[in-house]
Structure formats: C-alpha cells, structure tokens
C-alpha cells in the first residue's frame, strides 16, 4: 500500500501540504493581523466620521471654561487684586491657558466638529445654534491655523506684561517704559498679517487683516469713505460752534466741580438701576481703564474709575459700560452655555454702549427724567443746577486731549487720529514706535487743534495697543454711528423721547433685546443692522443726529 | 521543441509561477502593510517609552494653570465679587475645570510621566524636584483612578453650590437649606471610600481614607490616642482654671469693645507688616470665613472678616492666615513653577498658622513688643490697657461656641467634637444629616459645657463640610501640637522669647524657612517633623506648652 515511490511522494506531498498549510496559516495570520492593525489605525478616523454634534459638548464646555478662566485672571489683575509681584507669573498662567485655548481652537477635534456640522447640514439636522457656533469658530480657525502655536503663546504672554508696563508708563508719563513692548507687539502683528496672507487670505490693505478681527467686512477703504464723510460735516460744525461767543462758565463749573468719591459711587448705583443693569448678574468694580467683561449672561461685569474732580467721566463711563453689559445680560436664554452667549462684533457692541452713554444719557429728556433722583444721590453737590444746565454741560463741545472724556462731536476725531496712525503702522514697514508720539501730536493738532503736553495725556492714554488691539478703535466711531441709526429706527416703533423722559428703559431694552441683544453672536454686524433697517448700515443717520443735536444745543441753523 | 505536453506543462508552470509571483507579491505587500500598520500602532507606545522628563513640562504648565484657574474662581466667589446670580454657572465652570484637572491627574500622559521617572531613576538621572513631584502625583493618581470621572465632576459641582448654600443657611440660621447638600456630599464620600477599598487600598477604619487625604499616615487609631492624651491633661486643667475665682471683667471688656472696621483694617496692616507677610506677593481681602490661598510663591492671598465688636477675631485670623501665607511665600525659589511650590500636608500648614497665631501672637513677649505700635494703630481704642492686660485678655479661658474664636486651651475640644462626629458619619452607615445637630449639641455640652442656641453658632459655623473636607479638622489640633514642638526645637537654636519681644521675625522666619518653609511639598509631614526633632512628632511638647502657659497665666501649680 505504500511503496517507496508512493511513500516518497506522500512525504513530499505532506511536506508541501505542511508548507502550504504553514504558509496559508501564516498568510491567514498576517491577514488577520493586518486587519486588526488596519481596524485599529482607522478606528479614530472612523470614530471621528461617526461623531454627532452632541459628542462635542464636553469639548465646548472646556473651551468656554478656559476662555472664562483667562477672563477672570485678567479681571483679577485689572481690578487691582493680584499682587504686583505676581504679575509676571500671572502673565505666564494666562499665556498657558491662552495657548491651550489656541490649541483647542485649531485642534483636530475642532476640525472634526466642522465635519460633523457639514454632515448635519447634508442631513438637514443642523440647528441654528450649531450653525452659528460653527460659523464663528471656523472663521477663527482659519485665522489662527496660520499662526505657529509657540508664537501665539509668546505673543499672549507679551500682551499681559505689556498691559502692566503700559499702566506703569502712563502713571509715570514715561513712554520709554512701554515703547519696547509696543514695538514687539507691532512686530508680532505685522508677522501675523503675513502669515494670513501666505495662507491665502486676501487683503487689499495689510491693516484690513486687523480691522477684520473686530468687524468682519470692514476695510480701510470703507473706513476712509466713512471718516471723510464724517469729517466733512463734523469739522465745519465744530468750527461753527467754536466761533460762537458761548458762555461756557457754568458748564465748566458743573463738569469739574469736586465730588467726593463716595457720592460718585452712590450716583453709579443710581445709573445702574436707571438703565436696567441687573446687579444680581453683574458687579461694578474699579480699574485704571473702565471696561466690561462677560462670562455668559449670568455674569457680566463692569468697571469704572473715580477722580474727585472728574465726576462726569465716571458717570458716563458707567453708562457706557452698562450699555455693553445690558447687551450681554439680555442674550436669549437658549444661547446660555454656548459660545454665542455674548455680544456680536465690536461695532455692534459699541453701538449699545454709545446708545446708553450718548443717545440716551446725553439727551435733554434723560436729564429731565433723572433730575430729582440725581440731585438726591449727588448729595447737595448739584442742588443749584437745572436739568437743562446739566444737559448743556455734558454736551459742551470743546476739543480736548482725552478720548474717553471727549464730547460726542469731537469724539470721532480722536478715533481718526488712532485710525490713521494704525493704518500707517501696518503700511509703512520702517515706521518705528519712536516716531509715534510726534505723529500723534501732529494729528491731534491738525484735527482737534490741541497738543498733549505729556505722554499720559497723549499716546499713552489708551490701554488698547498694549493688549494688541489694533483695528479696534474704528469700532467706537462705527458704534456711535450705528447707535444713531438705531435710535432713528426705534422712533418708527414708539416715542423714544417720551420713553427716555419717563426713564422707561423697559420699553427701550425690550426693543433693543428683540432687534439686537437676544441674538448674541448668532448674527454678525451686517445681519443685525439688517434687522434695524432694510438698507443696512448708513452713516447719514449719525450725521443727521449730530447736526440736529448741536443745532438745537447751540441754536445754529441746521 | 514545444510539444503539447511540454507546452501544457510550460503554461501550467507559468500559471504556477504567476500565481506564486502574485501570491509572493501579495504576501510581500501584506507583510509590508502589516509592518507599516504595526509600526504605526506601536509608534505612540514607542514614543511614550522614549519621552524624557522635560517633555512633560507643557503638561505640567497646563496642570498648574488649571489648578490656579480653579483657585481664582473660588477666590472670586468667596471674596464676594462674583454676582449671586452667576453662582450656578460659576459652579459649572469650576466643575468643568476640575474635571479637566481630574482627567489630567488620571491620564495616560500622567502614567507616562511616572514611567519616565522610573526610567530616570534606573539611569540615576532623576533630580529631587522630579522625584518629589512624582511622589505627590502618584499618590493622587492612585487615589483618583478608582473614582469614575463623571462622579467626581458631579461631586465637584455639588461642593461649589453647597458652599454657597452653607453661607445662606448660616446667614439665615436654617440647617434645612444646607442639610440636603451635606447628605449628598457624605453619600459621595462614603462611595469614594468604597471605591478606594475596592481598588485594594486598606484602611482599618473607613474614616482613615479621608484622614489620609490631608495627612498621610494619620489614622483614627492614632488620633484616638492623641486626643485621649490631650483630653487627659486639658480637661483637668480647664476645670482647675474654671474653678478659680478670677476676675475676667477687664478681659471681657478688652475682647468685646467696639472697634470701627477702618481701625481694625489699620491694625491688620500692622500685623501683616509685623509678621513679615510680603504684600508685594500677597493681598488681604474679606470673606465670610477667613482663608489663605496660594497660586505659587509670588501670589499668596489671605482673607479675614470684620465685626465691630469682635476685633480680636479678625486680629488673630489675620495672624493665623499670615502664618499660612508666609509659609508658601518662603518656599525655595527653585520650586517655583512646579507643583511643589506650595505647603506640605495640612497639619504642617496648620503648625505654621498656629505658630504665628498662638505661640508668637498670644505670647506676653509679643504684646510687649508690639504694644506701642498697636496702641497707635488702634487709634485710641486701647490707650487704657497695658500689654499684660491684652495678653491676659487674648488668653482668657472660657468654654465657648465658636471654634475660630476659642482660646488656645479649649480649641482642641472643639476639634474633638468634629473629629468624633466625622468618625461616626463614616462608621455608622444609617447616620443621617438630620441626626447631626443633636449629636453636635450633645458633644459640645459634654466637652465644653455649652450648648449652641442656633445652628449658625453650632453645626453651621464652619465651611469645611460644605466643601467636602471631612478629615481636615484633626489637622488643626495636630498643627497646634506641632507648633509647640517647633517652638521647643527653636529654643535650642536661639532665644525665642527675646526674638519675639524684639519682633525679630527675620530670625524666626529664617529658622522656619530652613526647617519647614523652603521645602514646599518636597517633604511630607513626618519628614518635616524629622527636621524638627530626631524622634519626629511627639504630643508631649504641646501638653507641656499648654500646662506651662496656663500655669503662669493663672498662677496655678504646674
């Protein structure tokens, strides 16, 4: 049955079979292994492809908490709680958290979120909040992904220290303390613009890259037109007013009488109550430069500062910051806990602060309405003054050095000075920080006819540049202009003058909430202005507002 | 040349070759693929295996920044800045950050760090800071990895809200506002103990798991012995003193005279200056319950609270918190920016606060030394009082209701009340929060002979339980005992009485810095006590200290 031959063949066959079996098993094993490894390798990607929008909730919770942590550290520093000796280490802490936020903003997970939103859009299951969130974060993502993370971290650390040095420099009237930091910040921003351009973003003017951060779609070309239009009406109006033989003695007296800080604090309480700032979800503290800070609608804080002989500076800074804060407090409840629970871009935010500060707070109706309560809160310091005299004083036109103390008419000229210098900084590569004070003084002389005697009253007056906020200032002028347009639109719906006279802020805030506040960051500036007027933003309302207001105040033909 | 047969064979051969070639190629391809995937799969692990300790620097920067963010949010709430309406959302923020910190503490990256340290130990390249860091984090890692992350997050959120409810409950003398939260916290802690036991940690008594959080190695068995020993000397001493016909009228008058808050604030300034608390790296604010909070040596803050007729309560709370703060301010510079830049475990921390509050601040030498400056700062409120009378007043023994206002002698009895209740809570599963007020009152009556008339003066007086700090209280008594031993050791090196009399805190702080402060978290309690005495911690010094002190004060035989 088994001859040699057959036996030999059988053995060979067995060997072949064995070899084949081993090979096959090996093959199978290798196949299995590679399948496993392949599955493992694609696991993450596959997983990412299956992620639903709700899966990103913990990611956004961390994202929001980190942002709030950065804010609270800044608040701690700005309100003077953090010990001076800790500022360098606090700057480091803020830098680490900002780097972490940067890293989240530009992370693979963020990218996966965008993909999940895309899939939801395809399936028609994306809700408005998700779409709004995605739109804002995608814009940020595109802007940030072109900046190296290390560089952004160093920049963030720099601005925290720079803000401190700015404070020192301003206190000591010593530009040299701050200027090296300013130069560094400018160098970073110039590089950041380059990174964006290299990443394919197109800006007609390099400065537009920075303008776009605070107000998407705003360009220096558009601003040139806006400011030219403004200049064409403000400057003649200003000359007209300055040529009048107006007795401003009483107004001077009112504006600069000494008011004890405790009395000023009591008046701040009255203002906050009057404009409907909810102190259960807000708090007022003091800082070098007044600001507002929102940690979501349940916690929107403001600051001011008090000087015994600059009572109306604190008065209107509180009204201004309240305008910002009321905006964020009135965001729709359903946006709470999302990144949309805040205000839209800067010019809209400024339109709300300007509305309360100027349209509301510098109107004759306001002064008539608040007069009795004001006189009581001011504790005898303004018993001899009428509502009309207060109204005239707080609207006294006088070219001056300090932006935040400027009257409504000359205010935009202060902004033009900053706008034009910023535009130069980012268009003239060899312009150095050493050149800026002279430039500042020259432009102040040209537009306002006044020249600062000190750095503190000149180029060092504002915190913005120390924080790297180039491109921010124009929002103030745009905000004022939008506030005027808002009032005009509001007048179509109810008697605004009567509401102000009655201090009926409930009606005013309900209107603002409906058109502006409730949307939070769901709508951008253009979309919000489209809620106000079919034609969107138009500067003419501002020019009309200023012309009418000052014609009435100074009894000149309009 | 090519017959059918050969041709056929040739074709078959070619097919076989082809098949084999295809197979071989396929095999090679599969081999290559699996190699790639294999490499990819092991890449991370391989990478982790190559990580050096320095590679973890960014990880620890984030870890420290997150911890500081949690602290600063708590500071913001506790010092009454955060608006009341934001407390729920702030609790959420803190919970999210705590969850993130928890996740880092128990992360794969943390595990990799431990492995990197192990490798460094094998190669003999691990430095002391790394070893110290690893030791603390490994302990925490082992404790935390047995608690589910979700549960820890919910617990963290709960304690933030509970602390707020406790404040409300205390203000309104309403235990019912707080008790449901307390029950929840206890339930969590009971579960946490279970998790640890299930993870193989062995505790003779369940409560020991919590004691170990604040003081490694301390057990209820050891504490039973400590407290028994203490009770055996304090209680007879207390009875002895109470039986004396001492006129305490003047002391009462001194302790409870009304002192305007502004004057108290001026005295706080004097105290902080006297004890060497560096205000460039520190700040004093107000809160419901005094506390200290360190964000690294450059920023160690304290709080107190002021009541017009409880002047010495704020006086000694400032001294107490200064003791904590000086400790953290004097940590070695080279530990800055590491997790070791803080104080060691609680009993050592308390020994430093007790040292300044009692050993230093309640001594006759201190009152003689500070007398002139004190009288000036107190602005006429203590002109009629001698240093000796002040010394006697602040050491007046009188069983009372409030722990933080207790004299040095009865203080430990207050701790015993809490210690025994905590031990019961974690040993008697069906003990409910509803049972605790009666238990509290009973024990107060037994040990101190007084019974609280209100919850606020009883079980609601301390914030600790609302934060989940069970096992913390014994540290206070241990700290007092260690402070006495520290003084005893100090006396071998220099004349402590003379130094206190001269308010020579430089000498005292230099000694404390050398033995205790500079080590930060490098050494645990036992290691620090070994620096103080060859025999480590011994309660007898405390008993001797108390006996001698009160014998002298009350002129009784010692």
XYZ file of C-alpha atoms in Angstrom, chain B residues 167-477:
311
model
C -23.376 80.518 53.515
C -27.079 81.127 53.042
C -28.022 78.596 55.712
C -25.588 80.088 58.216
C -26.853 83.608 57.473
C -30.460 82.541 57.987
C -29.780 80.042 60.799
C -31.572 77.430 58.703
C -29.957 73.985 58.742
C -32.578 72.713 56.284
C -31.143 74.882 53.486
C -27.804 73.138 53.785
C -28.540 69.648 55.091
C -29.671 68.018 51.796
C -26.386 69.141 50.232
C -24.450 67.852 53.217
C -26.194 64.490 52.908
C -25.254 64.310 49.238
C -21.628 65.167 49.994
C -21.485 62.496 52.695
C -23.022 59.959 50.317
C -20.386 60.795 47.725
C -17.585 60.493 50.275
C -18.926 57.170 51.501
C -18.923 55.936 47.920
C -15.414 57.313 47.334
C -14.152 55.373 50.346
C -15.752 52.240 48.889
C -14.077 52.812 45.540
C -10.717 53.041 47.240
C -11.282 49.907 49.246
C -12.401 48.064 46.148
C -9.218 49.245 44.427
C -7.248 47.414 47.107
C -6.417 50.249 49.467
C -6.600 49.009 53.008
C -7.964 51.144 55.809
C -8.511 49.841 59.317
C -11.324 52.322 59.626
C -13.255 53.759 56.628
C -12.729 57.272 58.012
C -8.953 56.745 57.735
C -9.324 57.040 53.942
C -10.373 60.668 54.404
C -7.851 61.457 57.125
C -5.178 60.216 54.772
C -6.132 62.895 52.212
C -4.995 65.663 54.488
C -2.313 63.897 56.470
C -0.791 60.711 55.076
C -0.288 58.083 57.713
C -2.693 59.556 60.226
C -5.346 57.066 61.327
C -8.283 57.257 63.669
C -6.443 54.818 65.927
C -3.517 57.239 66.261
C -5.863 60.171 66.671
C -7.807 58.376 69.394
C -4.563 58.080 71.351
C -3.581 61.690 70.627
C -6.932 63.113 71.666
C -7.175 60.876 74.739
C -3.776 62.074 75.905
C -4.812 65.659 75.248
C -8.154 65.266 76.962
C -6.457 63.753 80.000
C -4.464 66.950 80.541
C -6.722 69.651 79.114
C -9.929 68.739 80.866
C -8.491 68.772 84.446
C -6.554 71.950 83.609
C -9.735 73.533 82.289
C -11.690 72.516 85.410
C -8.891 73.853 87.554
C -8.976 77.213 85.781
C -12.770 77.441 85.754
C -12.832 76.814 89.490
C -10.593 79.795 90.159
C -12.218 82.998 91.334
C -10.636 85.041 88.532
C -11.942 88.484 87.726
C -12.399 88.396 83.948
C -14.234 91.717 83.729
C -11.372 93.651 82.209
C -10.576 90.841 79.765
C -14.203 90.772 78.644
C -14.167 94.496 78.194
C -10.992 94.320 76.090
C -12.165 91.453 73.916
C -15.576 92.830 73.078
C -15.155 96.570 72.929
C -16.429 98.062 69.737
C -13.683 98.928 67.282
C -14.606 100.631 63.990
C -13.836 98.489 60.966
C -11.461 101.061 59.487
C -9.390 100.879 62.689
C -9.417 97.087 62.510
C -8.155 97.350 58.945
C -5.298 99.571 60.077
C -4.388 97.034 62.740
C -4.451 94.292 60.084
C -1.862 96.300 58.162
C 0.292 96.471 61.290
C 0.014 92.719 61.867
C 0.912 91.844 58.282
C 3.959 94.111 58.457
C 4.997 92.747 61.853
C 4.932 89.071 60.918
C 6.711 89.614 57.612
C 3.873 88.850 55.199
C 5.082 90.240 51.871
C 2.274 92.355 50.409
C 4.049 92.629 47.082
C 3.279 88.934 46.736
C 0.104 88.920 48.763
C -3.182 90.669 49.346
C -5.769 90.837 52.126
C -9.482 90.834 51.272
C -12.679 89.980 53.134
C -14.741 86.788 53.043
C -17.308 85.013 55.191
C -14.727 82.555 56.501
C -11.061 83.633 56.624
C -8.753 81.579 54.422
C -5.437 81.699 52.634
C -4.892 80.760 49.015
C -1.607 80.279 47.212
C -1.053 80.497 43.470
C 2.659 79.879 43.839
C 5.090 81.856 45.975
C 4.550 85.095 44.052
C 0.854 85.224 44.890
C -0.293 84.021 48.304
C -3.512 85.698 49.410
C -5.397 85.867 52.671
C -8.840 86.923 53.796
C -10.413 87.925 57.071
C -13.753 89.341 58.168
C -14.572 92.248 60.389
C -17.247 92.717 63.030
C -17.189 95.920 65.083
C -17.454 94.051 68.400
C -15.216 91.101 67.559
C -11.980 92.911 66.998
C -9.675 90.144 68.211
C -11.384 87.606 65.972
C -10.167 89.471 62.905
C -6.859 90.254 64.669
C -5.991 86.598 65.200
C -7.491 85.404 61.929
C -5.077 87.738 60.150
C -2.167 86.356 62.191
C -3.342 82.832 61.501
C -3.692 83.294 57.745
C -0.388 85.182 57.657
C 1.236 82.068 59.126
C -0.122 80.020 56.226
C 0.829 82.653 53.687
C 4.377 83.289 54.945
C 4.955 79.546 54.675
C 4.086 79.487 50.975
C 5.846 82.783 50.248
C 9.085 81.334 51.626
C 9.182 78.169 49.557
C 12.563 77.778 47.828
C 12.799 79.783 44.627
C 13.867 76.709 42.641
C 10.479 75.092 43.316
C 8.652 77.980 41.634
C 6.549 76.889 38.683
C 6.417 73.289 39.926
C 3.608 71.595 41.801
C 5.908 71.595 44.856
C 5.636 75.388 45.136
C 3.111 75.243 47.957
C 2.866 73.942 51.518
C 3.104 70.325 52.672
C 0.181 68.442 54.176
C -2.405 70.141 56.349
C -1.043 69.568 59.853
C 2.266 71.142 58.865
C 0.435 74.017 57.230
C -1.599 74.445 60.402
C 1.527 74.304 62.544
C 2.714 77.446 60.753
C -0.541 79.340 61.171
C -0.796 78.230 64.810
C 2.773 79.214 65.424
C 2.058 82.820 64.442
C -1.425 82.948 65.890
C -0.656 81.365 69.269
C 2.977 80.673 70.065
C 4.024 84.036 68.684
C 0.867 86.158 68.727
C -0.634 85.113 72.068
C 2.624 85.380 73.996
C 3.367 88.071 76.550
C 6.576 88.913 74.668
C 4.610 89.669 71.523
C 2.267 92.022 73.334
C 5.179 93.783 74.985
C 6.929 94.074 71.645
C 4.027 95.363 69.597
C 2.354 97.391 72.322
C 3.375 100.918 71.263
C 2.603 100.430 67.589
C -0.620 98.628 68.424
C -1.924 101.436 70.582
C -1.251 103.932 67.794
C -2.854 101.765 65.100
C -5.848 101.103 67.365
C -6.456 104.839 67.316
C -7.339 105.446 70.952
C -9.419 102.331 71.470
C -6.857 100.610 73.711
C -4.983 103.512 75.293
C -6.212 102.482 78.752
C -4.956 98.920 78.507
C -1.490 97.509 79.300
C 0.396 94.865 77.328
C -0.136 92.460 80.222
C -3.867 93.066 80.194
C -4.017 92.496 76.454
C -2.035 89.295 76.879
C -4.375 88.102 79.603
C -7.496 89.015 77.621
C -6.499 87.195 74.445
C -5.694 84.136 76.549
C -8.812 84.219 78.650
C -10.014 80.644 79.030
C -13.720 80.330 78.554
C -15.577 77.435 77.001
C -17.442 78.925 74.064
C -19.464 78.006 70.990
C -17.355 79.143 68.077
C -14.198 77.237 67.185
C -12.387 80.091 65.452
C -12.930 82.312 68.477
C -11.927 79.687 71.033
C -8.993 80.187 73.373
C -5.957 78.007 72.897
C -6.852 75.638 75.701
C -10.397 74.757 74.697
C -9.641 74.838 70.997
C -8.757 71.173 70.751
C -12.029 70.257 72.415
C -13.869 71.911 69.526
C -11.806 69.740 67.197
C -12.671 66.624 69.176
C -16.386 67.321 68.700
C -15.920 67.436 64.929
C -13.497 64.518 64.869
C -15.857 62.241 66.730
C -18.848 63.213 64.612
C -16.900 62.632 61.391
C -15.711 59.266 62.639
C -19.325 58.344 63.364
C -20.562 59.532 59.954
C -18.190 57.183 58.181
C -18.646 54.264 60.551
C -22.419 54.302 61.004
C -23.978 53.937 57.534
C -27.501 54.834 58.633
C -26.449 58.002 60.462
C -28.277 60.821 58.691
C -27.611 64.544 58.488
C -30.819 65.062 60.465
C -29.101 63.399 63.447
C -26.060 65.643 63.401
C -27.294 68.832 65.133
C -28.379 66.886 68.218
C -25.098 64.994 68.208
C -23.212 68.257 67.890
C -25.033 69.867 70.783
C -24.600 66.808 72.974
C -20.853 66.683 72.431
C -20.479 70.438 72.951
C -22.259 70.026 76.281
C -20.104 67.048 77.248
C -16.709 68.539 76.427
C -17.218 72.266 76.741
C -20.293 72.540 78.925
C -22.021 74.899 76.481
C -24.916 74.335 74.094
C -25.488 76.379 70.936
C -28.840 78.135 70.787
C -28.693 78.415 66.993
C -27.452 76.317 64.082
C -25.254 79.198 62.967
C -23.384 79.070 66.268
C -23.419 75.288 66.175
C -23.141 72.836 63.360
C -23.317 75.507 60.641
C -20.343 77.519 61.889
C -17.637 76.015 59.659
C -17.410 75.949 55.859
C -15.374 72.705 55.717
C -18.075 70.096 55.323
C -19.749 72.123 52.567
C -16.510 71.733 50.599
C -16.367 68.028 51.378
C -13.399 68.473 53.694
C -14.011 65.556 56.018
C -10.827 64.518 57.781
C -9.484 68.055 57.736
C -10.335 69.228 61.260
C -7.868 66.975 63.134
C -5.072 68.805 61.279
C -5.893 71.889 63.339
C -5.204 70.124 66.609
